[in-house]
Amino acid sequence: MFNHRLRIASSLLLAFIIVNIYVNFTGIKDAIADFQFPKINVGKLFSLNFNAPNNEVVEQLNNQGGEPVNFYQTTPVPTLPRRSPSIIMTKAGPTNIPDSSTPMPTVRNGFKPFPTNIKSTIKSTKTPRPTKTPKPTPTPKPPPITTDLRPGKTMMEIFQEVSKRMCFPPALLMAFQTKESGPFFKSTNPESVIKIYNTYGWWKTGAGNPCFGLGYHTQTGIVPPDSVSAGTRCRNAVGSPDDIGVMGIFQISQWEQDVSRKNTSATLPKNIDRRVLFDNALIFASITKNRAGTVPKDCNNWPDDVIKMVAEKHHGVCNYNYGNGNTGNYCTDILKLYKQYK
């Protein structure tokens, strides 16, 4: 019986030694470092009480304190988490391995999350080209005149209205009119007088005086038959054998009125007559531009040489001698008056 117990004790001791060696070599030592084996009373184990059953020995061991021991069950070895393997640095190894706490980018669906070869889809905008300086829009011409009363309350206003439609310097109109009919119509005429002779048909109604309004033929001095004062002599004949019907403030002939109609019909589509102040100035502007040939683009400023040229064509000659000491240079006179009114 003693030999039987001795074998049991030896087996237990050998088992403890094997377990201790296993723990040291498997890394479980740290996990079970706090594990305490029950205190075993070896004296009692080898006591003379040979009749004590095996479970009585177990009970005696449990009464010593500590965790209960079951010799019939194998104590399970606790599963421990694996330690992260240490990185062994070599001369050929990396020198900037990130720390374990640094999150690393993941690869999803086989594509790298941070591609470096993606071309930008944003197109650079083209530098805008400077736009051309817009040209000034030309002032539209006034609408056609269909009333018998023509625009303008003074002589200068009438010439300005003609300039809007014919692009002709108002100062040049005033210069020619002063030379041709200055004793009759001036800037000092009251508006009531201007209104009479600036209305179409005044020679038919008798509202005005044909002799004052230049409503007679200059060459014969006689009022034409379409006037209420037909046959009246306003002045002596100038001695010209041919009567071409010169009348009005710019001394326009019947032929000049007719030949310029293609240019004046847009302004006066209804009727026109050279005895009306506005009409006479419109006809004169049209035929004078035709005489100039290449018309200056500036509606308010004509060169001196052009003014002299059209003055000579209108009068016939520059130098004149009307008798009684009335001599001079028509072209130079017009240019002086133009600069005066300008």
Short mmCIF file of C-alpha atoms in Angstrom, two decimals:
data_model
loop_
_atom_site.label_atom_id
_atom_site.label_comp_id
_atom_site.label_asym_id
_atom_site.label_seq_id
_atom_site.Cartn_x
_atom_site.Cartn_y
_atom_site.Cartn_z
CA MET A 1 0.00 0.00 0.00
CA PHE A 2 2.85 2.34 0.84
CA ASN A 3 4.45 1.65 -2.48
CA HIS A 4 1.19 2.52 -4.21
CA ARG A 5 1.02 5.94 -2.54
CA LEU A 6 4.66 6.55 -3.22
CA ARG A 7 4.05 5.97 -6.91
CA ILE A 8 1.12 8.38 -6.86
CA ALA A 9 3.20 11.09 -5.18
CA SER A 10 6.04 10.56 -7.61
CA SER A 11 3.64 10.81 -10.57
CA LEU A 12 2.22 14.03 -9.24
CA LEU A 13 5.64 15.53 -8.68
CA LEU A 14 6.75 14.50 -12.13
CA ALA A 15 3.57 16.01 -13.63
CA PHE A 16 4.24 19.31 -11.86
CA ILE A 17 7.79 19.37 -13.20
CA ILE A 18 6.60 18.65 -16.76
CA VAL A 19 3.91 21.33 -16.58
CA ASN A 20 6.44 23.89 -15.30
CA ILE A 21 8.84 23.08 -18.11
CA TYR A 22 5.99 23.31 -20.67
CA VAL A 23 4.94 26.68 -19.38
CA ASN A 24 8.44 28.12 -19.55
CA PHE A 25 8.95 26.96 -23.12
CA THR A 26 5.53 27.84 -24.50
CA GLY A 27 5.14 31.39 -23.14
CA ILE A 28 2.22 30.48 -20.91
CA LYS A 29 4.24 31.23 -17.86
CA ASP A 30 3.20 34.85 -17.82
CA ALA A 31 -0.47 33.95 -18.04
CA ILE A 32 -0.45 31.52 -15.15
CA ALA A 33 2.05 33.43 -13.04
CA ASP A 34 -0.68 34.33 -10.64
CA PHE A 35 -1.97 30.79 -10.48
CA GLN A 36 -1.38 29.20 -7.08
CA PHE A 37 -1.21 25.49 -6.49
CA PRO A 38 -2.86 24.17 -3.41
CA LYS A 39 -0.68 23.65 -0.40
CA ILE A 40 -0.12 19.94 -0.01
CA ASN A 41 0.72 18.42 3.34
CA VAL A 42 3.29 15.87 2.35
CA GLY A 43 3.24 14.49 5.89
CA LYS A 44 -0.33 13.57 5.60
CA LEU A 45 0.28 12.26 2.13
CA PHE A 46 2.79 9.81 3.53
CA SER A 47 0.97 9.27 6.82
CA LEU A 48 0.38 5.86 8.32
CA ASN A 49 -3.29 6.17 7.59
CA PHE A 50 -3.10 3.69 4.78
CA ASN A 51 -6.81 3.03 4.87
CA ALA A 52 -7.79 6.58 3.80
CA PRO A 53 -9.46 6.52 0.40
CA ASN A 54 -8.16 8.66 -2.46
CA ASN A 55 -11.05 11.18 -2.30
CA GLU A 56 -10.28 11.74 1.37
CA VAL A 57 -6.81 12.88 0.40
CA VAL A 58 -8.38 15.29 -2.06
CA GLU A 59 -10.68 16.67 0.60
CA GLN A 60 -7.78 17.19 2.96
CA LEU A 61 -5.91 19.07 0.24
CA ASN A 62 -8.90 21.32 -0.46
CA ASN A 63 -9.16 22.21 3.21
CA GLN A 64 -5.64 23.67 3.07
CA GLY A 65 -6.97 26.76 1.21
CA GLY A 66 -6.55 27.97 -2.37
CA GLU A 67 -8.29 26.75 -5.43
CA PRO A 68 -9.94 23.27 -5.29
CA VAL A 69 -7.97 20.55 -7.00
CA ASN A 70 -9.53 17.86 -9.09
CA PHE A 71 -7.04 15.16 -9.81
CA TYR A 72 -9.37 13.50 -12.22
CA GLN A 73 -9.63 16.44 -14.67
CA THR A 74 -6.96 18.02 -16.76
CA THR A 75 -6.49 21.71 -15.98
CA PRO A 76 -7.13 23.55 -19.29
CA VAL A 77 -4.38 25.84 -20.49
CA PRO A 78 -5.81 29.35 -21.09
CA THR A 79 -5.61 30.68 -24.61
CA LEU A 80 -3.55 33.88 -24.75
CA PRO A 81 -3.47 36.48 -27.55
CA ARG A 82 -0.48 36.22 -29.80
CA ARG A 83 2.13 38.87 -29.35
CA SER A 84 2.89 41.09 -32.32
CA PRO A 85 6.17 39.99 -33.79
CA SER A 86 8.96 42.44 -33.27
CA ILE A 87 10.38 44.07 -36.42
CA ILE A 88 14.02 43.17 -36.80
CA MET A 89 15.88 45.99 -38.48
CA THR A 90 18.65 45.13 -40.88
CA LYS A 91 20.90 47.32 -42.96
CA ALA A 92 18.95 46.37 -46.03
CA GLY A 93 15.58 46.86 -44.37
CA PRO A 94 13.29 49.89 -44.35
CA THR A 95 14.17 52.94 -42.28
CA ASN A 96 10.71 54.56 -41.97
CA ILE A 97 8.39 51.74 -41.00
CA PRO A 98 5.24 53.32 -39.53
CA ASP A 99 4.28 52.78 -35.95
CA SER A 100 1.64 50.15 -35.27
CA SER A 101 -0.79 52.91 -34.18
CA THR A 102 -0.58 54.66 -37.57
CA PRO A 103 -3.56 53.70 -39.77
CA MET A 104 -2.51 52.33 -43.09
CA PRO A 105 -4.49 52.86 -46.32
CA THR A 106 -6.45 49.88 -47.45
CA VAL A 107 -6.86 48.46 -50.89
CA ARG A 108 -10.48 48.12 -51.96
CA ASN A 109 -11.69 46.30 -55.05
CA GLY A 110 -8.16 45.96 -56.25
CA PHE A 111 -7.62 49.71 -56.74
CA LYS A 112 -5.17 51.90 -54.92
CA PRO A 113 -6.95 54.54 -52.83
CA PHE A 114 -4.44 57.24 -53.64
CA PRO A 115 -3.66 57.08 -57.37
CA THR A 116 -0.94 59.39 -58.54
CA ASN A 117 -1.45 59.30 -62.28
CA ILE A 118 -4.97 60.72 -62.62
CA LYS A 119 -5.10 63.60 -65.08
CA SER A 120 -7.10 66.65 -64.13
CA THR A 121 -10.37 67.04 -66.02
CA ILE A 122 -10.57 70.77 -65.32
CA LYS A 123 -9.83 72.70 -68.49
CA SER A 124 -8.09 76.00 -68.15
CA THR A 125 -10.19 78.89 -69.35
CA LYS A 126 -8.89 80.87 -72.29
CA THR A 127 -7.81 84.40 -71.65
CA PRO A 128 -10.56 86.60 -73.12
CA ARG A 129 -9.48 88.72 -76.01
CA PRO A 130 -10.04 92.44 -75.73
CA THR A 131 -13.16 93.50 -77.53
CA LYS A 132 -13.04 96.10 -80.23
CA THR A 133 -14.06 99.60 -79.31
CA PRO A 134 -17.68 99.89 -80.39
CA LYS A 135 -18.35 102.45 -83.03
CA PRO A 136 -20.85 105.16 -82.14
CA THR A 137 -24.28 104.44 -83.48
CA PRO A 138 -25.26 107.08 -86.02
CA THR A 139 -28.16 109.26 -85.05
CA PRO A 140 -31.23 108.11 -86.97
CA LYS A 141 -32.76 110.60 -89.34
CA PRO A 142 -36.02 112.25 -88.31
CA PRO A 143 -39.20 110.91 -89.85
CA PRO A 144 -40.57 112.36 -93.12
CA ILE A 145 -42.42 115.67 -92.97
CA THR A 146 -46.01 115.45 -94.15
CA THR A 147 -47.44 118.63 -92.69
CA ASP A 148 -47.55 121.97 -94.52
CA LEU A 149 -45.81 123.67 -91.57
CA ARG A 150 -42.11 122.83 -91.76
CA PRO A 151 -39.84 122.45 -88.71
CA GLY A 152 -37.90 125.42 -87.28
CA LYS A 153 -39.02 128.65 -85.65
CA THR A 154 -35.94 130.72 -86.52
CA MET A 155 -33.57 130.75 -89.47
CA MET A 156 -30.87 128.90 -87.53
CA GLU A 157 -33.35 126.29 -86.29
CA ILE A 158 -34.48 125.70 -89.88
CA PHE A 159 -30.88 125.18 -90.99
CA GLN A 160 -30.23 122.81 -88.08
CA GLU A 161 -33.27 120.74 -89.06
CA VAL A 162 -31.97 120.55 -92.63
CA SER A 163 -28.55 119.50 -91.34
CA LYS A 164 -30.12 116.56 -89.47
CA ARG A 165 -31.48 115.22 -92.75
CA MET A 166 -28.73 116.21 -95.20
CA CYS A 167 -25.55 116.22 -93.06
CA PHE A 168 -24.74 119.77 -94.08
CA PRO A 169 -23.08 122.45 -91.90
CA PRO A 170 -25.74 124.84 -90.56
CA ALA A 171 -23.15 127.65 -90.48
CA LEU A 172 -22.53 127.20 -94.21
CA LEU A 173 -26.26 127.44 -94.91
CA MET A 174 -26.40 130.65 -92.90
CA ALA A 175 -23.42 132.06 -94.84
CA PHE A 176 -24.99 131.43 -98.26
CA GLN A 177 -28.40 132.69 -97.15
CA THR A 178 -26.91 135.89 -95.77
CA LYS A 179 -25.18 136.56 -99.07
CA GLU A 180 -28.24 135.73 -101.19
CA SER A 181 -31.17 137.12 -99.20
CA GLY A 182 -29.78 138.80 -96.10
CA PRO A 183 -31.82 142.00 -96.52
CA PHE A 184 -35.07 139.98 -96.31
CA PHE A 185 -34.54 137.20 -93.76
CA LYS A 186 -32.33 137.60 -90.71
CA SER A 187 -31.79 136.05 -87.31
CA THR A 188 -33.84 138.93 -85.89
CA ASN A 189 -37.06 138.02 -87.70
CA PRO A 190 -39.87 137.25 -85.23
CA GLU A 191 -41.15 133.68 -85.09
CA SER A 192 -44.53 134.77 -86.40
CA VAL A 193 -42.94 135.96 -89.66
CA ILE A 194 -40.85 132.79 -89.98
CA LYS A 195 -43.95 130.69 -89.46
CA ILE A 196 -45.77 132.36 -92.40
CA TYR A 197 -43.02 131.84 -94.95
CA ASN A 198 -42.11 128.37 -93.62
CA THR A 199 -45.56 126.98 -94.41
CA TYR A 200 -46.28 125.36 -97.73
CA GLY A 201 -48.83 127.28 -99.87
CA TRP A 202 -48.48 130.74 -98.25
CA TRP A 203 -48.40 132.32 -101.80
CA LYS A 204 -51.73 130.66 -102.58
CA THR A 205 -53.55 131.70 -99.43
CA GLY A 206 -52.24 135.25 -99.46
CA ALA A 207 -50.83 134.88 -95.94
CA GLY A 208 -47.52 136.37 -97.02
CA ASN A 209 -46.19 139.06 -99.38
CA PRO A 210 -44.52 137.58 -102.51
CA CYS A 211 -42.22 140.54 -102.83
CA PHE A 212 -40.91 140.15 -99.24
CA GLY A 213 -40.97 136.36 -99.23
CA LEU A 214 -38.99 136.18 -102.50
CA GLY A 215 -41.95 134.55 -104.17
CA TYR A 216 -41.26 136.10 -107.58
CA HIS A 217 -38.90 135.29 -110.41
CA THR A 218 -35.65 137.12 -109.80
CA GLN A 219 -34.76 137.51 -113.48
CA THR A 220 -38.05 139.15 -114.49
CA GLY A 221 -39.12 140.55 -111.13
CA ILE A 222 -42.71 139.29 -111.71
CA VAL A 223 -44.84 137.05 -109.44
CA PRO A 224 -45.61 133.70 -111.13
CA PRO A 225 -49.15 132.81 -112.21
CA ASP A 226 -49.82 130.20 -109.41
CA SER A 227 -49.83 132.98 -106.78
CA VAL A 228 -52.79 135.12 -105.64
CA SER A 229 -50.61 138.08 -106.54
CA ALA A 230 -49.81 136.79 -110.01
CA GLY A 231 -48.40 139.39 -112.43
CA THR A 232 -47.28 141.76 -109.71
CA ARG A 233 -43.89 143.27 -110.37
CA CYS A 234 -41.64 143.20 -107.34
CA ARG A 235 -38.43 144.48 -109.01
CA ASN A 236 -37.03 145.41 -112.35
CA ALA A 237 -35.76 142.76 -114.68
CA VAL A 238 -32.06 141.97 -114.31
CA GLY A 239 -31.65 141.81 -118.07
CA SER A 240 -31.35 138.03 -118.44
CA PRO A 241 -33.04 136.84 -121.62
CA ASP A 242 -33.95 133.45 -120.19
CA ASP A 243 -36.24 133.03 -117.20
CA ILE A 244 -35.35 129.88 -115.29
CA GLY A 245 -37.63 130.65 -112.36
CA VAL A 246 -35.08 131.56 -109.68
CA MET A 247 -36.88 132.13 -106.33
CA GLY A 248 -36.43 131.81 -102.57
CA ILE A 249 -33.81 132.55 -99.94
CA PHE A 250 -31.02 130.61 -101.76
CA GLN A 251 -32.16 131.65 -105.25
CA ILE A 252 -33.02 128.16 -106.48
CA SER A 253 -34.19 127.60 -110.05
CA GLN A 254 -37.03 125.37 -111.21
CA TRP A 255 -34.51 123.01 -112.76
CA GLU A 256 -32.56 122.64 -109.48
CA GLN A 257 -35.77 121.91 -107.60
CA ASP A 258 -36.73 119.21 -110.08
CA VAL A 259 -33.34 117.52 -110.43
CA SER A 260 -32.85 117.26 -106.65
CA ARG A 261 -36.28 115.75 -106.02
CA LYS A 262 -34.88 112.24 -105.88
CA ASN A 263 -32.87 113.30 -102.83
CA THR A 264 -35.53 115.42 -101.11
CA SER A 265 -38.56 113.13 -101.49
CA ALA A 266 -37.53 111.06 -98.44
CA THR A 267 -37.84 114.18 -96.28
CA LEU A 268 -40.75 115.84 -98.06
CA PRO A 269 -42.74 113.02 -99.72
CA LYS A 270 -45.97 114.99 -100.01
CA ASN A 271 -44.99 118.29 -101.69
CA ILE A 272 -42.08 120.69 -102.05
CA ASP A 273 -41.62 124.29 -103.23
CA ARG A 274 -38.59 126.57 -103.23
CA ARG A 275 -40.68 129.45 -101.88
CA VAL A 276 -40.87 127.70 -98.46
CA LEU A 277 -37.89 128.52 -96.23
CA PHE A 278 -37.20 124.93 -95.19
CA ASP A 279 -37.79 123.53 -98.68
CA ASN A 280 -35.42 126.00 -100.31
CA ALA A 281 -32.63 125.19 -97.81
CA LEU A 282 -33.17 121.43 -98.28
CA ILE A 283 -32.86 121.76 -102.09
CA PHE A 284 -29.75 123.91 -101.78
CA ALA A 285 -28.04 121.41 -99.41
CA SER A 286 -28.76 118.57 -101.82
CA ILE A 287 -27.38 120.25 -104.95
CA THR A 288 -24.36 121.72 -103.10
CA LYS A 289 -23.31 118.28 -101.82
CA ASN A 290 -23.59 117.02 -105.38
CA ARG A 291 -21.34 119.86 -106.56
CA ALA A 292 -18.76 119.03 -103.85
CA GLY A 293 -18.25 115.54 -105.26
CA THR A 294 -16.51 113.83 -102.34
CA VAL A 295 -18.57 115.13 -99.44
CA PRO A 296 -16.76 115.66 -96.11
CA LYS A 297 -17.91 113.21 -93.42
CA ASP A 298 -18.16 115.88 -90.74
CA CYS A 299 -21.66 117.35 -90.92
CA ASN A 300 -20.57 120.49 -89.11
CA ASN A 301 -17.15 121.22 -90.53
CA TRP A 302 -16.10 121.57 -94.17
CA PRO A 303 -12.59 122.47 -95.42
CA ASP A 304 -11.93 125.94 -96.80
CA ASP A 305 -11.09 124.76 -100.29
CA VAL A 306 -14.34 122.78 -100.57
CA ILE A 307 -16.36 125.81 -99.46
CA LYS A 308 -14.74 128.03 -102.06
CA MET A 309 -15.29 125.45 -104.76
CA VAL A 310 -19.03 125.03 -104.12
CA ALA A 311 -19.43 128.81 -103.77
CA GLU A 312 -17.96 129.35 -107.22
CA LYS A 313 -20.23 126.69 -108.76
CA HIS A 314 -23.31 128.23 -107.16
CA HIS A 315 -22.53 131.80 -108.20
CA GLY A 316 -20.86 131.03 -111.50
CA VAL A 317 -17.69 133.00 -110.77
CA CYS A 318 -15.82 134.09 -107.66
CA ASN A 319 -15.08 137.68 -108.71
CA TYR A 320 -18.16 139.79 -109.48
CA ASN A 321 -19.07 143.33 -110.55
CA TYR A 322 -22.72 144.25 -110.24
CA GLY A 323 -22.19 147.90 -111.17
CA ASN A 324 -22.39 151.02 -109.11
CA GLY A 325 -19.18 149.94 -107.35
CA ASN A 326 -20.67 146.68 -106.13
CA THR A 327 -17.73 144.37 -106.65
CA GLY A 328 -16.03 141.66 -104.69
CA ASN A 329 -15.12 137.96 -104.41
CA TYR A 330 -18.13 135.79 -103.82
CA CYS A 331 -16.09 132.72 -102.75
CA THR A 332 -14.07 134.65 -100.18
CA ASP A 333 -17.20 136.32 -98.84
CA ILE A 334 -18.91 132.95 -98.26
CA LEU A 335 -15.88 131.55 -96.42
CA LYS A 336 -15.71 134.60 -94.13
CA LEU A 337 -19.39 134.36 -93.28
CA TYR A 338 -19.07 130.61 -92.66
CA LYS A 339 -16.30 131.13 -90.12
CA GLN A 340 -18.29 133.94 -88.55
CA TYR A 341 -21.35 131.80 -87.95
CA LYS A 342 -19.35 128.74 -87.04
#
